[in-house]
GROMACS .gro file of C-alpha atoms in nm:
model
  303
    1UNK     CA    1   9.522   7.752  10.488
    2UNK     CA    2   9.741   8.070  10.519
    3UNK     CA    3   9.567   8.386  10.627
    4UNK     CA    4   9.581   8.483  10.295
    5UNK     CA    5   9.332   8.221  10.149
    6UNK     CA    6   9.153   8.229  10.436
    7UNK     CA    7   9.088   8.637  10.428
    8UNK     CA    8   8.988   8.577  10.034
    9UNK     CA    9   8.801   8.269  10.097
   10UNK     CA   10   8.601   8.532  10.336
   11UNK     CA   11   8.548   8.775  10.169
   12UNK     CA   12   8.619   8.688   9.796
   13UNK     CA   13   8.454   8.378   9.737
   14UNK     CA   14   8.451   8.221   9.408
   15UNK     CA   15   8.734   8.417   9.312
   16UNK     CA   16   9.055   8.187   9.208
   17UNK     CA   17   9.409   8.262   9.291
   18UNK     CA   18   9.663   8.267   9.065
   19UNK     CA   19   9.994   8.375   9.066
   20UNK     CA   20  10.186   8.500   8.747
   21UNK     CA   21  10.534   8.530   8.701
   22UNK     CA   22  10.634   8.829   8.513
   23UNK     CA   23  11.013   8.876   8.449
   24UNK     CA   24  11.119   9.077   8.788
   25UNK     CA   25  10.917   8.856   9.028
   26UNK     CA   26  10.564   8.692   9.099
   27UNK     CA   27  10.272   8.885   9.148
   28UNK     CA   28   9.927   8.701   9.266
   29UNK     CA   29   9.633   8.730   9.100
   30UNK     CA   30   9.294   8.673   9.170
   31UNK     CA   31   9.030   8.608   8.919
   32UNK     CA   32   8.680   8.623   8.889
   33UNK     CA   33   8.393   8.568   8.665
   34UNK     CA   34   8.274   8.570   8.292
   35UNK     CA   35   8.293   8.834   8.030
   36UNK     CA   36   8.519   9.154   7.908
   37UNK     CA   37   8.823   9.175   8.142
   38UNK     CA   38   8.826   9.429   8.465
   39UNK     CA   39   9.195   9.493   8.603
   40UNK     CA   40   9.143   9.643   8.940
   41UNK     CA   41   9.459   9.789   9.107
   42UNK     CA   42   9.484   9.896   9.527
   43UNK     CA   43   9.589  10.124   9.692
   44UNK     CA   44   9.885  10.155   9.972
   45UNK     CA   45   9.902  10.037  10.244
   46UNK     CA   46   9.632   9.789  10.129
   47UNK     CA   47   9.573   9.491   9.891
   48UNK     CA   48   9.331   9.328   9.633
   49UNK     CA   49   9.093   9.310   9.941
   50UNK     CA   50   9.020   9.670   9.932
   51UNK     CA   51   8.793   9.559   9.661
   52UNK     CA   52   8.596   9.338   9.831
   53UNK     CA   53   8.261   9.513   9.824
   54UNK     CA   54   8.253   9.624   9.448
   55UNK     CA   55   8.462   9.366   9.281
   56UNK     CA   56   8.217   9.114   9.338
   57UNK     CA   57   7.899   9.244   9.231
   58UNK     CA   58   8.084   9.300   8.887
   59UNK     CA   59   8.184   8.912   8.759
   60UNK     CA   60   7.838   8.841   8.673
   61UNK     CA   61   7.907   9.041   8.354
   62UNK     CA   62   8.334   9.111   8.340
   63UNK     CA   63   8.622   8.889   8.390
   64UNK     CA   64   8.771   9.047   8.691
   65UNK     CA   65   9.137   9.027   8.786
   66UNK     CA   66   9.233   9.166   9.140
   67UNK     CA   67   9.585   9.192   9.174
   68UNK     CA   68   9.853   9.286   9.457
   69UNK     CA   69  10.132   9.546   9.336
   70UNK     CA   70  10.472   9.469   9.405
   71UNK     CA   71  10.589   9.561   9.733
   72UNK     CA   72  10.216   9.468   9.883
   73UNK     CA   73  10.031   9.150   9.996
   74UNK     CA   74  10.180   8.814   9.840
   75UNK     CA   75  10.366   8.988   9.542
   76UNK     CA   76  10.730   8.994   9.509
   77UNK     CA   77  10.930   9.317   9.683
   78UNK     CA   78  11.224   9.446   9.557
   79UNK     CA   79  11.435   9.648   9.776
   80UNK     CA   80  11.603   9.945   9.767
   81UNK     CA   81  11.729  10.064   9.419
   82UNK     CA   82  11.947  10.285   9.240
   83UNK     CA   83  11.699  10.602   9.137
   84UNK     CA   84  11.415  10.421   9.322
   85UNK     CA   85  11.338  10.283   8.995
   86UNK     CA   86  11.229   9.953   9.076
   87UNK     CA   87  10.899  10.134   9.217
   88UNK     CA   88  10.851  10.372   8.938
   89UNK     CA   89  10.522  10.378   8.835
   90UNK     CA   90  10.623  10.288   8.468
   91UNK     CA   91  10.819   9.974   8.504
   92UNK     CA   92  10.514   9.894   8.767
   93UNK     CA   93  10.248   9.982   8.461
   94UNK     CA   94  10.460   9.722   8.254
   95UNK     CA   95  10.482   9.483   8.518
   96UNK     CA   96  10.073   9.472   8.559
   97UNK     CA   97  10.016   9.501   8.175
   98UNK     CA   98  10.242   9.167   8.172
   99UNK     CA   99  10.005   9.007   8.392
  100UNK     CA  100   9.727   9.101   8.214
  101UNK     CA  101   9.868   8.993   7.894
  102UNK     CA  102  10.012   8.636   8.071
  103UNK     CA  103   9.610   8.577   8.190
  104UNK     CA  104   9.496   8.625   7.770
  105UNK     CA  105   9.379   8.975   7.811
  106UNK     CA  106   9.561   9.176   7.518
  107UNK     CA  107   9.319   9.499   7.642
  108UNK     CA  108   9.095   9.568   7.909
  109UNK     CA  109   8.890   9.804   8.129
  110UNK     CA  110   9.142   9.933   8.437
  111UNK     CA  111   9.015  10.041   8.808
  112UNK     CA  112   9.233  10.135   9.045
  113UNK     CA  113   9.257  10.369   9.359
  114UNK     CA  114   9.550  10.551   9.536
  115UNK     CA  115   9.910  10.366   9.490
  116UNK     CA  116   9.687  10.161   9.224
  117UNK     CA  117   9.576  10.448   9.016
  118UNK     CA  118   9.901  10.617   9.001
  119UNK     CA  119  10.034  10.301   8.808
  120UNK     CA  120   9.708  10.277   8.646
  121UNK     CA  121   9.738  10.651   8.482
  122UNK     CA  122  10.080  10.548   8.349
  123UNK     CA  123   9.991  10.225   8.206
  124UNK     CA  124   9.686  10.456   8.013
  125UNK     CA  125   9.978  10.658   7.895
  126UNK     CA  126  10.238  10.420   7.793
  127UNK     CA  127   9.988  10.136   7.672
  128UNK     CA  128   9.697  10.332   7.532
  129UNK     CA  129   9.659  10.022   7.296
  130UNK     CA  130   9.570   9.870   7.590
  131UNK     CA  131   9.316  10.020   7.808
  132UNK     CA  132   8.958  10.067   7.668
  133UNK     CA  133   8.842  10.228   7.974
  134UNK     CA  134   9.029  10.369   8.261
  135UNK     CA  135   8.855  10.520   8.624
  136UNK     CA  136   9.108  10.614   8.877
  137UNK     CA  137   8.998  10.760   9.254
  138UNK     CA  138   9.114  10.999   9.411
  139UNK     CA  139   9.441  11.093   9.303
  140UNK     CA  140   9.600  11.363   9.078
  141UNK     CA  141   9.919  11.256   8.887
  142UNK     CA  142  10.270  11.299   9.121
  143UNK     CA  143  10.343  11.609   8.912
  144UNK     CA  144  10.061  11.771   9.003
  145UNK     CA  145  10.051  11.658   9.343
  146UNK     CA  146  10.369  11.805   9.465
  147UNK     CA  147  10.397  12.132   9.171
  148UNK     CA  148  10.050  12.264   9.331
  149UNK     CA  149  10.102  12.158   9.709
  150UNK     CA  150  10.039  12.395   9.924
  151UNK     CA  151  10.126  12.433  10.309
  152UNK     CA  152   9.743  12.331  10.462
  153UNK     CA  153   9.767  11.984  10.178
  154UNK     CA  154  10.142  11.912  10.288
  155UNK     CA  155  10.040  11.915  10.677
  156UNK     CA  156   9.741  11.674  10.569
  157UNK     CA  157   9.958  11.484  10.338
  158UNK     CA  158  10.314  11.479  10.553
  159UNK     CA  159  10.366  11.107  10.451
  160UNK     CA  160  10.426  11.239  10.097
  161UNK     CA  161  10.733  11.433  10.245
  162UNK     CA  162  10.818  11.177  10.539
  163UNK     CA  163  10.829  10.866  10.356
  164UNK     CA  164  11.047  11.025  10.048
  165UNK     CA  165  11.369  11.116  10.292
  166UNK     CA  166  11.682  10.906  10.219
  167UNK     CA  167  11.672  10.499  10.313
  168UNK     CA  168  11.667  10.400  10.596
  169UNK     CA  169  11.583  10.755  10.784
  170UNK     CA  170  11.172  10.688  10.734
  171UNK     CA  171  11.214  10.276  10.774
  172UNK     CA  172  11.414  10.356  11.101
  173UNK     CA  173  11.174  10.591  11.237
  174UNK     CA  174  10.849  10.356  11.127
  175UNK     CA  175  11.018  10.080  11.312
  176UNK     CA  176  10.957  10.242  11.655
  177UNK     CA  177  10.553  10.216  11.583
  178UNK     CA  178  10.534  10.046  11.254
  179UNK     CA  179  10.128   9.956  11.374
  180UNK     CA  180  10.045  10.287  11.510
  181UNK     CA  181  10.170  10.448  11.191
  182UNK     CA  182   9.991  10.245  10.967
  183UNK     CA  183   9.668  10.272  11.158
  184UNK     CA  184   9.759  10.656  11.103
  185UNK     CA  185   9.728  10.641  10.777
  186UNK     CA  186   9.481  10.383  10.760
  187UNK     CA  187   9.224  10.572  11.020
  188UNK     CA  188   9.303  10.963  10.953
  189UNK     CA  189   9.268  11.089  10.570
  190UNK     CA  190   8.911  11.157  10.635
  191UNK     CA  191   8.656  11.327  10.836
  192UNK     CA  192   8.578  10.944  11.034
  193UNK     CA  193   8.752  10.606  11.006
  194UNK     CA  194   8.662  10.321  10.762
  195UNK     CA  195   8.454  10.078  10.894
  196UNK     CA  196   8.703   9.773  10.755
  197UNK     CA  197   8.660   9.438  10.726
  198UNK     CA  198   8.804   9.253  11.021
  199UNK     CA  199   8.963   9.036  10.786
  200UNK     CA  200   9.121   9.266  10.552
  201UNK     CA  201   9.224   9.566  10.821
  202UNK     CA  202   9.391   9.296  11.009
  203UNK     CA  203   9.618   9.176  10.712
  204UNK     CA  204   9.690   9.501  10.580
  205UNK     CA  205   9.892   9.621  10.914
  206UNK     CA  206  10.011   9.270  10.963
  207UNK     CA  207  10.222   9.272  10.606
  208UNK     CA  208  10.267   9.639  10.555
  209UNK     CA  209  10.418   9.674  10.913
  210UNK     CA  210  10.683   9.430  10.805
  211UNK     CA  211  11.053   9.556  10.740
  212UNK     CA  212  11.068   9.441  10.411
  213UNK     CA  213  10.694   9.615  10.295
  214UNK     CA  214  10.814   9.918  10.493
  215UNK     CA  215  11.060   9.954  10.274
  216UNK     CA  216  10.880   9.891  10.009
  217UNK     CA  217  10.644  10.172  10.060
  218UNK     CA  218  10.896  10.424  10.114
  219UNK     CA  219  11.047  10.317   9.771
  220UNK     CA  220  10.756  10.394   9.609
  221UNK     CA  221  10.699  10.732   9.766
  222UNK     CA  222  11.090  10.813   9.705
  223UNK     CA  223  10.986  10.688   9.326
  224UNK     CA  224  10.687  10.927   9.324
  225UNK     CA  225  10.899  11.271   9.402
  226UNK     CA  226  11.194  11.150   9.158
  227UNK     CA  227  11.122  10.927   8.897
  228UNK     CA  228  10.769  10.962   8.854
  229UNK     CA  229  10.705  11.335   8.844
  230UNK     CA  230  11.006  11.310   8.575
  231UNK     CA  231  10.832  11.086   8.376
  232UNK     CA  232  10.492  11.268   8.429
  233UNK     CA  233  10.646  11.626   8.309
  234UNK     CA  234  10.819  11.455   7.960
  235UNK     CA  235  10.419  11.344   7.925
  236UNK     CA  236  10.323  11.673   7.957
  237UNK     CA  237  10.594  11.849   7.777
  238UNK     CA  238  10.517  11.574   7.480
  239UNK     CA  239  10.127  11.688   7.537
  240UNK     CA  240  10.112  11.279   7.600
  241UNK     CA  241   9.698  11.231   7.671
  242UNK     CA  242   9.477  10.972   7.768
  243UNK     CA  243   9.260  10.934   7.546
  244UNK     CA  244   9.029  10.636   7.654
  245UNK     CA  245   8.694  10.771   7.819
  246UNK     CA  246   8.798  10.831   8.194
  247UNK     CA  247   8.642  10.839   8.505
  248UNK     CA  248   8.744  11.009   8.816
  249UNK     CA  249   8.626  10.934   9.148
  250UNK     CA  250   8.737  11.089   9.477
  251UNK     CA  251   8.587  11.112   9.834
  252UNK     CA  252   8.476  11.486   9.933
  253UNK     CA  253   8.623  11.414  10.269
  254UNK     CA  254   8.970  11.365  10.178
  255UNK     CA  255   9.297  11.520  10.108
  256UNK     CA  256   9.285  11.568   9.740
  257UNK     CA  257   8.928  11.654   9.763
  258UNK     CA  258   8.995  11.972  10.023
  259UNK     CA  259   9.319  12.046   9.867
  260UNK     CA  260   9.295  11.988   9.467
  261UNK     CA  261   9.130  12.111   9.149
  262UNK     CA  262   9.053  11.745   9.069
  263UNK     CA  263   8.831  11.822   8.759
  264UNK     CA  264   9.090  12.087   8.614
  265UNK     CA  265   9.399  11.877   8.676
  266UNK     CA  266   9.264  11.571   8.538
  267UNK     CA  267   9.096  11.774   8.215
  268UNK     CA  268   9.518  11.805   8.120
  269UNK     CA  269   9.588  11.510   8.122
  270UNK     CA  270   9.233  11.329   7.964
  271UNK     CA  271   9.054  11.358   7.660
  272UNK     CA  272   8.743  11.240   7.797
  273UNK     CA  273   8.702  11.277   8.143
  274UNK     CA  274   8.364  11.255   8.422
  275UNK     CA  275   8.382  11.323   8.749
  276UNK     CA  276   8.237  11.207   9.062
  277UNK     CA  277   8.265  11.302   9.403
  278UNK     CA  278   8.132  11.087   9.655
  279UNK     CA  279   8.038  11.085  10.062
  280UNK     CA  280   8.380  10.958  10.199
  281UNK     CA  281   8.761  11.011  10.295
  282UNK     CA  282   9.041  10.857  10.118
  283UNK     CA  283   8.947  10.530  10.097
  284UNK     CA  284   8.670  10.509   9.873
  285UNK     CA  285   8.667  10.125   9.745
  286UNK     CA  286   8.594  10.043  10.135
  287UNK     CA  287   8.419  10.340  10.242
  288UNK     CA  288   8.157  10.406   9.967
  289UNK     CA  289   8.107  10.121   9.737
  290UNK     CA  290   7.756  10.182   9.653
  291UNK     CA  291   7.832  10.513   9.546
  292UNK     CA  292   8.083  10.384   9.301
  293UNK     CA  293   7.883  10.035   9.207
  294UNK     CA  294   7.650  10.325   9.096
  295UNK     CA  295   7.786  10.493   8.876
  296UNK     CA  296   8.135  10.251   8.821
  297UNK     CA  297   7.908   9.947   8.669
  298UNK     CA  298   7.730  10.161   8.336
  299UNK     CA  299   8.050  10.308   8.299
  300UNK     CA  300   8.233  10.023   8.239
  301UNK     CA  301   7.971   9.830   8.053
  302UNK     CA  302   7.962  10.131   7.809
  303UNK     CA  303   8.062  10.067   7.448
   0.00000   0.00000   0.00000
């Protein structure tokens, strides 16, 4: 048993694995219980095990389909590309909505946090067809992330600046401390540490300290400066809008909470939004899942 199965034999039992090819690569798939389908997307440097105490208590009425992005976890990681575009959050949207449709699942609800909701927001945009119901936490969109930064959010959120400078300057400098950097960022975008699963914090530094995830992540910061805040200001110049009813979810704690008009950003860009703020940092799948079970569970069994 790799550590893999053995991590989501621990702590996502009764969930199946099941990797899909999609036409750039393979990206693995888990998938639990009965009912409407759930896509549930991570965030970086994490996996599908971030979801590990909400996922769970939702298969007993949703089909729900944990996935790990490209460039994460047991997915396929392309390299460095021309543009970055190979981690632009659009032809990563397209990627996941293949899955979805290779697993029988035409449309579906969509939760996803950090790295996860970025691609989620896009795949709202450019698939509305698909999504019925769409809750991202704690993001804004890359646009408005770096147009409104300000000096006190770019000191908080220097990883946004870091990991965008020209391959391999950031992979070089990682490589010194690849561990101590990712327990960084793991450990210090709130007011305390997540209490992790042993299981999960230990495979998240193992795979994203590698070169070849390092990489990875930088690619899809470099992707979030260029392509992604291109792609994001043609939305708004278009007056593109999600229309599905949204729900937004960030910790008080964190970055974007101190630093962001979360409600009056995302009322620009939805047509139906809610809000919730809830008792934790950045992380909020692992660091307040009852919070979000709360108020996550109605909203996705809503009509």
């Amino acid at each position: 048993m790799t550590p893999f199965e053995r991590a989501d034999a621990a702590l996502l039992p009764g969930f199946r694995r099941v990797p899909v090819q999609t036409a750039e690569g393979q990206i693995m798939a888990l998938v639990g219980g009965e009912g409407p389908p759930v896509l549930m997307l991570h965030g970086d440097p994490q996996t599908h095990l971030c979801w590990h105490l909400i996922a769970p208590w939702l298969t007993d009425r949703f089909t729900v389909v944990l996935t790990d992005l490209r460039g994460r976890g047991e997915s396929h990681m392309p390299g460095v590309t021309s543009g970055h575009a190979a981690y632009s959050k659009r032809r990563m949207a397209a990627e996941q909505h293949q899955v979805m449709v290779a697993l029988g699942f035409e449309r579906y609800r969509l939760v996803a946090h950090d790295r996860g909701a970025r691609v989620a927001t896009r795949l709202a945009l450019d698939h509305p067809e698909a999504v019925e119901r769409l809750c991202v936490m704690d993001i804004v969109p890359a646009l408005d992330l770096y147009d409104r930064v300000t000096a006190e959010a770019a000191q908080d959120y220097f990883y946004f600046f870091f990991l965008t400078q020209p391959h391999p300057r950031p992979e070089h400098w990682i490589a010194g401390d690849a561990d101590g950097f990712l327990r960084d960022l793991l450990c210090g975008l709130g007011s305390e540490a997540p209490h992790y699963a042993d299981e999960a914090l230990a495979l998240y530094l193992e795979m994203a300290a590698r070169p070849d995830s390092v990489t990875a992540m930088c690619e899809c910061f470099r992707a979030g400066i260029a392509c992604d805040t291109t792609d994001d200001r043609e939305s708004r110049d278009r007056g593109d809008r999600i229309d599905c009813p949204t729900l937004v979810i960030w910790g008080e704690n964190g970055v974007i909470g101190r630093h962001y008009d979360i409600p009056g950003i995302w009322r620009q860009w939805a047509s139906k939004p809610e809000f919730l703020p809830v008792p934790s940092g950045h992380f909020v799948p692992e660091e307040a899942p009852d919070a979000v079970l709360d108020r996550l569970r109605p909203f996705l069994l809503a009509a």
